[in-house]
Coordinates of C-alpha atoms in Angstrom, one line a residue:
M30 CA 0.3 -0.4 -0.2
A31 CA 0.7 3.4 -0.3
S32 CA 1.2 5.1 2.1
N33 CA 0.2 3.6 5.7
T34 CA -2.3 5.7 6.9
L35 CA -6.2 5.0 7.8
P36 CA -7.8 6.9 4.0
H37 CA -5.9 4.6 2.6
W38 CA -7.3 1.5 3.9
L39 CA -10.5 2.1 3.5
I40 CA -10.1 3.1 0.1
Q41 CA -8.4 -0.9 0.1
H42 CA -11.5 -2.0 0.7
A43 CA -13.3 -0.4 -1.8
N44 CA -11.6 -1.4 -4.2
T45 CA -11.7 -4.8 -2.5
Q46 CA -14.5 -6.1 -1.3
P47 CA -16.7 -3.3 -1.6
H48 CA -20.3 -5.2 -1.5
R49 CA -19.0 -6.5 1.6
V50 CA -20.5 -4.6 4.9
A51 CA -18.1 -2.2 6.2
L52 CA -21.0 -0.6 8.9
R53 CA -24.4 -2.2 10.2
Y54 CA -26.5 1.0 12.3
K55 CA -29.6 1.3 14.1
Q56 CA -31.7 4.2 13.8
L57 CA -35.4 4.1 14.5
G58 CA -35.8 0.0 15.5
I59 CA -34.4 -0.7 11.9
W60 CA -31.1 -1.8 11.4
H61 CA -29.2 -0.5 8.9
E62 CA -25.9 -1.3 6.5
Q63 CA -23.4 -0.3 4.6
H64 CA -20.2 -1.1 2.2
W65 CA -17.3 0.0 2.0
K66 CA -18.3 1.6 -1.6
S67 CA -21.0 2.7 -0.1
L68 CA -19.1 4.5 2.7
H69 CA -15.8 5.3 0.6
E70 CA -18.3 7.3 -1.5
E71 CA -19.9 9.0 1.8
V72 CA -15.9 10.1 3.3
A73 CA -15.5 11.4 -0.3
Q74 CA -19.3 13.6 -0.1
L75 CA -17.5 14.5 3.4
V76 CA -14.0 15.2 2.3
A77 CA -15.3 18.0 -0.4
V78 CA -17.6 19.7 2.3
L79 CA -14.9 20.0 4.8
G80 CA -13.0 21.4 2.2
Q81 CA -14.8 23.6 1.3
I82 CA -15.4 25.0 4.4
G83 CA -11.6 25.6 4.9
F84 CA -10.6 22.7 6.9
E85 CA -7.2 22.2 5.8
R86 CA -4.0 19.9 6.5
G87 CA -3.4 19.8 10.5
N88 CA -7.0 21.7 11.6
T89 CA -8.2 19.5 14.1
L90 CA -12.0 18.7 13.9
V91 CA -13.8 17.7 18.0
L92 CA -16.1 15.3 18.1
L93 CA -18.7 15.7 20.5
T94 CA -21.4 12.5 20.4
H95 CA -22.2 8.9 21.1
P96 CA -20.8 6.5 19.1
R97 CA -21.7 7.1 15.5
R98 CA -21.7 6.6 12.7
E99 CA -20.9 10.5 11.1
A100 CA -18.4 10.4 13.6
L101 CA -15.9 7.7 12.0
L102 CA -17.3 8.8 9.0
L103 CA -16.8 12.9 9.2
S104 CA -13.1 11.2 11.5
I105 CA -11.7 9.7 8.2
A106 CA -12.5 13.2 6.4
A107 CA -11.1 14.1 8.1
Q108 CA -7.5 11.9 8.1
W109 CA -8.2 12.5 4.7
L110 CA -7.0 15.7 4.6
G111 CA -4.1 15.4 6.8
G112 CA -6.3 16.3 10.0
I113 CA -6.2 15.0 13.4
A114 CA -9.7 13.8 15.4
A115 CA -10.7 14.7 18.9
P116 CA -13.4 12.9 20.4
L117 CA -14.6 13.7 23.7
D118 CA -16.9 11.9 25.7
P119 CA -19.9 14.0 25.7
S120 CA -20.5 12.0 29.8
M121 CA -17.6 13.4 31.1
E122 CA -18.1 16.0 33.8
E123 CA -19.8 19.3 32.2
D124 CA -16.5 22.0 33.8
A125 CA -14.2 19.4 32.6
L126 CA -15.7 19.6 29.4
A127 CA -15.8 23.0 29.4
L128 CA -12.5 23.0 30.1
L129 CA -11.8 21.7 27.3
L130 CA -13.2 23.5 25.0
A131 CA -11.7 26.4 26.0
H132 CA -8.8 25.3 25.9
L133 CA -8.6 23.5 22.9
A134 CA -10.4 26.7 21.5
P135 CA -11.9 24.5 18.5
A136 CA -12.9 25.9 15.1
F137 CA -14.5 22.7 13.3
V138 CA -16.9 20.8 15.7
F139 CA -18.7 17.5 15.3
A140 CA -22.1 17.8 18.0
E141 CA -24.2 15.7 18.7
G142 CA -27.1 17.3 19.3
Q143 CA -29.0 20.2 21.4
Q144 CA -27.4 19.7 24.7
Q145 CA -24.0 18.3 23.1
V146 CA -24.0 21.8 20.8
E147 CA -25.0 24.1 23.3
Q148 CA -22.5 23.2 25.2
T149 CA -20.2 23.5 22.2
L150 CA -21.2 27.0 21.4
A151 CA -20.9 27.8 25.4
S152 CA -16.8 27.8 26.0
S153 CA -16.2 27.3 22.0
P154 CA -14.2 31.1 19.9
Q155 CA -16.8 33.4 17.6
G156 CA -17.1 31.4 14.1
V157 CA -17.0 27.9 15.1
R158 CA -18.6 24.9 12.4
V159 CA -20.4 23.0 13.4
I160 CA -22.1 20.6 11.9
Y161 CA -24.4 18.3 14.0
A162 CA -26.8 14.5 14.0
E163 CA -30.1 15.4 16.0
A164 CA -32.4 14.1 12.7
R165 CA -35.6 16.5 14.9
G166 CA -32.8 19.7 14.5
L167 CA -32.5 22.2 17.1
A168 CA -34.7 24.1 18.6
G169 CA -34.6 28.1 18.8
Q170 CA -31.9 30.8 16.4
Q171 CA -28.6 29.0 14.6
P172 CA -26.5 30.4 12.9
S173 CA -25.4 29.9 9.6
S174 CA -21.8 27.6 11.1
L175 CA -24.6 25.6 12.0
R176 CA -25.2 22.7 10.1
H177 CA -26.6 19.5 10.1
Y178 CA -25.0 16.7 9.2
S179 CA -27.2 15.3 6.2
S180 CA -27.4 18.6 3.9
L181 CA -23.2 17.8 3.4
L182 CA -24.1 14.6 1.9
T183 CA -26.0 17.2 -0.9
G184 CA -25.4 18.7 -4.1
G185 CA -24.9 16.6 -6.1
S186 CA -21.5 13.6 -6.5
L187 CA -18.6 15.9 -5.0
I188 CA -15.2 14.6 -6.5
A189 CA -12.5 14.0 -3.3
C190 CA -8.6 14.8 -3.9
E191 CA -6.5 12.2 -3.3
P192 CA -6.5 11.4 0.3
V193 CA -3.0 13.8 2.0
S194 CA -2.7 11.9 5.5
E195 CA 0.6 10.3 5.9
A196 CA 1.6 7.1 7.6
G197 CA 3.9 9.3 10.5
Q198 CA 1.2 12.4 11.3
T199 CA -1.2 12.3 13.9
A200 CA -4.7 10.0 13.7
F201 CA -6.5 11.2 16.7
A202 CA -6.2 13.6 19.6
L203 CA -7.3 12.4 23.3
Y204 CA -7.9 14.8 25.6
R205 CA -8.5 15.1 29.5
V206 CA -8.6 17.0 32.9
N207 CA -7.1 15.8 35.2
G208 CA -7.0 16.2 38.8
E209 CA -4.8 18.9 39.1
R210 CA -7.4 20.6 36.5
S211 CA -4.5 20.2 34.4
V212 CA -4.9 19.4 30.3
Q213 CA -3.7 16.8 29.0
V214 CA -3.4 15.5 25.9
E215 CA -2.2 12.2 23.8
H216 CA -1.1 10.5 19.8
F217 CA -1.4 8.1 18.0
R218 CA -0.4 8.0 14.7
H219 CA -1.5 6.4 11.7
D220 CA 1.0 4.4 11.7
E221 CA 1.8 3.0 15.0
L222 CA -2.8 3.1 15.3
L223 CA -2.6 0.5 12.1
E224 CA 0.4 -1.8 13.6
E225 CA -1.6 -2.8 17.1
G226 CA -4.7 -3.2 15.2
R227 CA -2.4 -6.0 13.2
Q228 CA -1.7 -7.4 16.3
L229 CA -4.8 -7.6 17.1
V230 CA -5.8 -9.2 14.5
L231 CA -2.8 -11.8 13.7
A232 CA -2.6 -12.7 17.8
E233 CA -6.7 -13.5 17.7
R234 CA -6.8 -15.1 14.2
L235 CA -9.7 -11.6 14.1
G236 CA -11.2 -12.2 10.2
R237 CA -13.8 -10.0 7.4
Y238 CA -16.3 -12.3 8.9
E239 CA -16.4 -10.9 12.4
E240 CA -18.9 -9.0 13.5
A241 CA -18.2 -6.0 15.7
F242 CA -19.9 -3.5 18.4
V243 CA -19.6 0.0 19.2
A244 CA -20.6 0.7 22.1
R245 CA -18.0 3.6 23.5
V246 CA -17.4 6.4 22.0
F247 CA -13.4 6.1 20.3
A248 CA -13.2 8.5 22.7
T249 CA -10.1 5.6 24.8
S250 CA -6.7 4.5 23.9
G251 CA -7.8 0.6 24.1
H252 CA -11.1 1.6 21.3
L253 CA -9.0 3.1 19.1
R254 CA -5.8 0.9 19.1
Y255 CA -8.2 -2.7 19.6
L256 CA -11.5 -1.8 17.7
L257 CA -11.1 0.7 14.8
S258 CA -8.1 0.1 13.7
P259 CA -8.9 -4.3 13.1
W260 CA -11.6 -2.7 11.5
L261 CA -10.1 -1.0 9.0
T262 CA -7.0 -3.6 9.5
A263 CA -9.4 -7.1 9.1
G264 CA -12.0 -5.4 6.3
F265 CA -15.2 -6.8 9.1
T266 CA -18.6 -5.0 10.0
L267 CA -18.5 -3.0 13.2
N268 CA -22.5 -2.1 15.0
F269 CA -23.7 0.7 16.1
P270 CA -26.4 0.8 18.7
E271 CA -29.5 3.1 18.3
S272 CA -28.5 5.0 21.2
I273 CA -26.5 4.8 24.8
V274 CA -29.8 3.0 26.6
T275 CA -30.5 0.6 23.4
R276 CA -27.9 -0.3 23.5
D277 CA -27.8 -4.1 25.5
T278 CA -30.9 -5.4 23.6
D279 CA -29.4 -3.6 20.3
R280 CA -26.1 -5.6 21.5
R281 CA -28.8 -9.3 22.5
E282 CA -30.3 -9.1 18.6
L283 CA -27.4 -9.3 16.5
G284 CA -25.6 -10.9 19.0
P285 CA -20.9 -10.0 18.1
T286 CA -18.1 -12.2 17.8
L287 CA -15.7 -9.0 19.0
V288 CA -16.7 -7.0 21.5
V289 CA -13.9 -4.7 23.0
G290 CA -15.0 -3.5 26.6
T291 CA -13.4 -1.6 29.8
R292 CA -13.9 -3.2 33.9
E293 CA -16.6 -1.2 34.2
T294 CA -18.3 -3.2 31.2
Y295 CA -17.8 -6.4 32.2
L296 CA -19.3 -6.0 35.8
R297 CA -22.3 -4.3 34.2
L298 CA -22.9 -7.4 32.2
E299 CA -22.3 -9.7 35.6
A300 CA -24.6 -7.9 36.7
M301 CA -27.3 -9.0 34.7
I302 CA -26.5 -12.1 34.1
R303 CA -26.5 -12.5 37.8
E304 CA -30.6 -11.4 38.3
R305 CA -31.3 -13.7 36.3
L306 CA -29.6 -15.9 38.6
P307 CA -31.1 -18.5 41.4
L308 CA -30.3 -18.2 45.3
P309 CA -27.0 -20.2 45.6
D310 CA -29.0 -22.5 47.8
S311 CA -32.2 -22.8 46.2
W312 CA -32.8 -26.3 44.7
L313 CA -32.4 -24.8 41.1
G314 CA -29.3 -23.0 42.3
R315 CA -27.9 -26.8 43.9
V316 CA -28.7 -27.4 39.5
V317 CA -26.8 -24.5 37.9
T318 CA -24.1 -24.9 40.0
Y319 CA -24.4 -29.0 39.2
A320 CA -24.6 -27.6 35.6
L321 CA -22.0 -25.1 35.6
H322 CA -19.1 -27.6 36.9
R323 CA -16.3 -27.5 34.6
D324 CA -14.9 -30.4 34.9
G325 CA -18.2 -32.8 35.4
T326 CA -19.7 -35.0 33.5
V327 CA -20.6 -35.3 29.8
L328 CA -24.1 -34.3 30.0
Q329 CA -23.3 -32.0 32.7
G330 CA -21.5 -30.5 29.9
F331 CA -24.6 -31.1 27.8
L332 CA -27.2 -29.0 30.7
G333 CA -24.7 -26.1 31.1
Y334 CA -25.0 -25.7 28.2
W335 CA -28.9 -25.8 26.1
L336 CA -30.4 -25.3 29.6
I337 CA -27.5 -22.6 31.6
R338 CA -25.0 -21.2 30.6
R339 CA -26.7 -20.2 26.2
P340 CA -29.7 -18.8 27.4
L341 CA -27.4 -16.6 29.6
R342 CA -24.9 -16.0 27.1
D343 CA -28.0 -14.4 25.3
V344 CA -29.1 -12.2 28.2
I345 CA -26.5 -10.4 27.5
G346 CA -25.6 -11.2 24.2
F347 CA -22.6 -13.4 23.7
S348 CA -24.0 -15.8 22.2
R349 CA -21.5 -15.9 19.1
I350 CA -18.4 -14.2 21.6
R351 CA -15.7 -15.4 20.5
V352 CA -13.2 -12.5 21.1
P353 CA -14.3 -10.7 24.2
L354 CA -11.6 -8.2 24.5
L355 CA -10.8 -6.1 28.1
I356 CA -9.6 -2.8 28.2
G357 CA -8.4 -0.4 31.0
P358 CA -8.3 -2.1 35.0
A359 CA -8.7 -5.4 35.4
L360 CA -11.2 -7.9 36.4
T361 CA -11.8 -9.4 39.7
A362 CA -10.5 -13.0 39.9
D363 CA -13.7 -14.0 40.6
S364 CA -15.1 -12.0 38.3
V365 CA -13.1 -13.9 35.2
A366 CA -14.3 -17.6 37.1
F367 CA -17.5 -16.3 37.0
F368 CA -17.5 -14.9 32.8
K369 CA -15.6 -18.7 32.4
S370 CA -17.7 -21.2 33.6
L371 CA -20.6 -19.3 31.0
D372 CA -16.8 -19.9 28.3
I373 CA -16.8 -16.2 28.2
H374 CA -13.0 -15.9 28.1
I375 CA -11.9 -12.3 28.5
R376 CA -8.6 -11.2 27.5
T377 CA -6.6 -8.4 28.6
W378 CA -5.6 -5.8 25.7
D379 CA -3.7 -2.9 26.7
K380 CA -0.9 -0.8 26.4
V381 CA 0.2 2.4 28.7
A382 CA -0.8 5.2 28.0
N383 CA 1.4 8.2 27.5
W384 CA -0.2 11.3 28.3
R385 CA 1.8 14.1 28.6
T386 CA -0.1 17.9 30.6
L387 CA 0.0 20.6 28.5
P388 CA 0.2 24.6 29.2
T389 CA -2.3 26.0 30.8
T390 CA -3.7 28.7 29.3
T391 CA -5.8 32.1 30.4
T392 CA -9.6 31.2 29.9
R393 CA -11.3 32.7 27.0
Q394 CA -14.4 34.5 27.5
I395 CA -16.4 33.6 25.1
P396 CA -17.8 35.8 22.6
T397 CA -21.3 37.8 24.9
V398 CA -22.6 36.0 21.3
H399 CA -22.9 33.1 22.4
D400 CA -23.9 33.6 25.9
D401 CA -27.1 35.3 23.9
L402 CA -27.5 32.3 20.8
V403 CA -27.5 29.9 23.3
S404 CA -30.2 31.2 26.0
T405 CA -32.4 31.5 23.2
V406 CA -32.5 28.0 22.0
R407 CA -32.4 27.2 26.2
R408 CA -35.3 29.3 25.8
A409 CA -37.2 28.0 22.4
S410 CA -36.3 23.8 24.6

């Protein structure tokens, strides 16, 4: 491959497997599919529009959103133009988010909905260009610098330039606020991410038939390294839930083969399973203990799978799970053993973070026009 970057790998899959499903996403209760060729065409359209509104090499696109396909496509489009994608988790504390936005002073932002748009306008410079995803639109007065994502895809077919990103350039920048209220950053190059993705693909024998589930925003190094990068490296399918609220239901509907989760993720799933189990000292509880015994008879194995393991795996959407990955802090030995009893063998993949503290900047006074606009939007909503 001429250039080892994320956009070039997207082009590679669009050329080699154009009609295989690259993304699956849920809207209004209905699952939709997007093939690699269609994905490439949409990203190319975004590249053209981003270029028209002034996004260029070295610029940063801030993404303030829960998991959405639009954020992923815009990230690749920004990187196509030699820029950097900076995803921020909208669930972080509001004052920390305001501090990050004020520090970054973004010129280009993708904000999911009403709340994220208000946060962006309140803490960003005047004239920030905001792309939003809320299908119902926004309440109140809207400045001309706000555009709905779908509007970027209208206006005919535009031919985008060839990717100008290079392997050694930064693809993603993650930001956080530490305990001392200082802003920290961690950078990820294209070649670094793709190499770590290849290592996972080889070690876990991932192929293009995997079904991966995106339950968290790509705002952690683990999700970038072990979900987004392997997706482009191996060319499998990413599945996006409709929302954070519906993620468990959506996972049960899909039955993914690859899941990347944190300790909190697996503890929450363990709690969901344990809620379904009878009391250990009851007769039914003793039956469950008997059936789940790992070194028992053939009958125990048969009963354990059909009556216990399979239904309980279905509860958390792990009916077809093959590669359950853990990133971040480890699980307790009891939790690991519990999942093993269900034939769910969690593997830890993580790397020491390389956070760098940025110099302190003087907090800027956000222009009054933004305060007036946010107030107008809130009154209307």
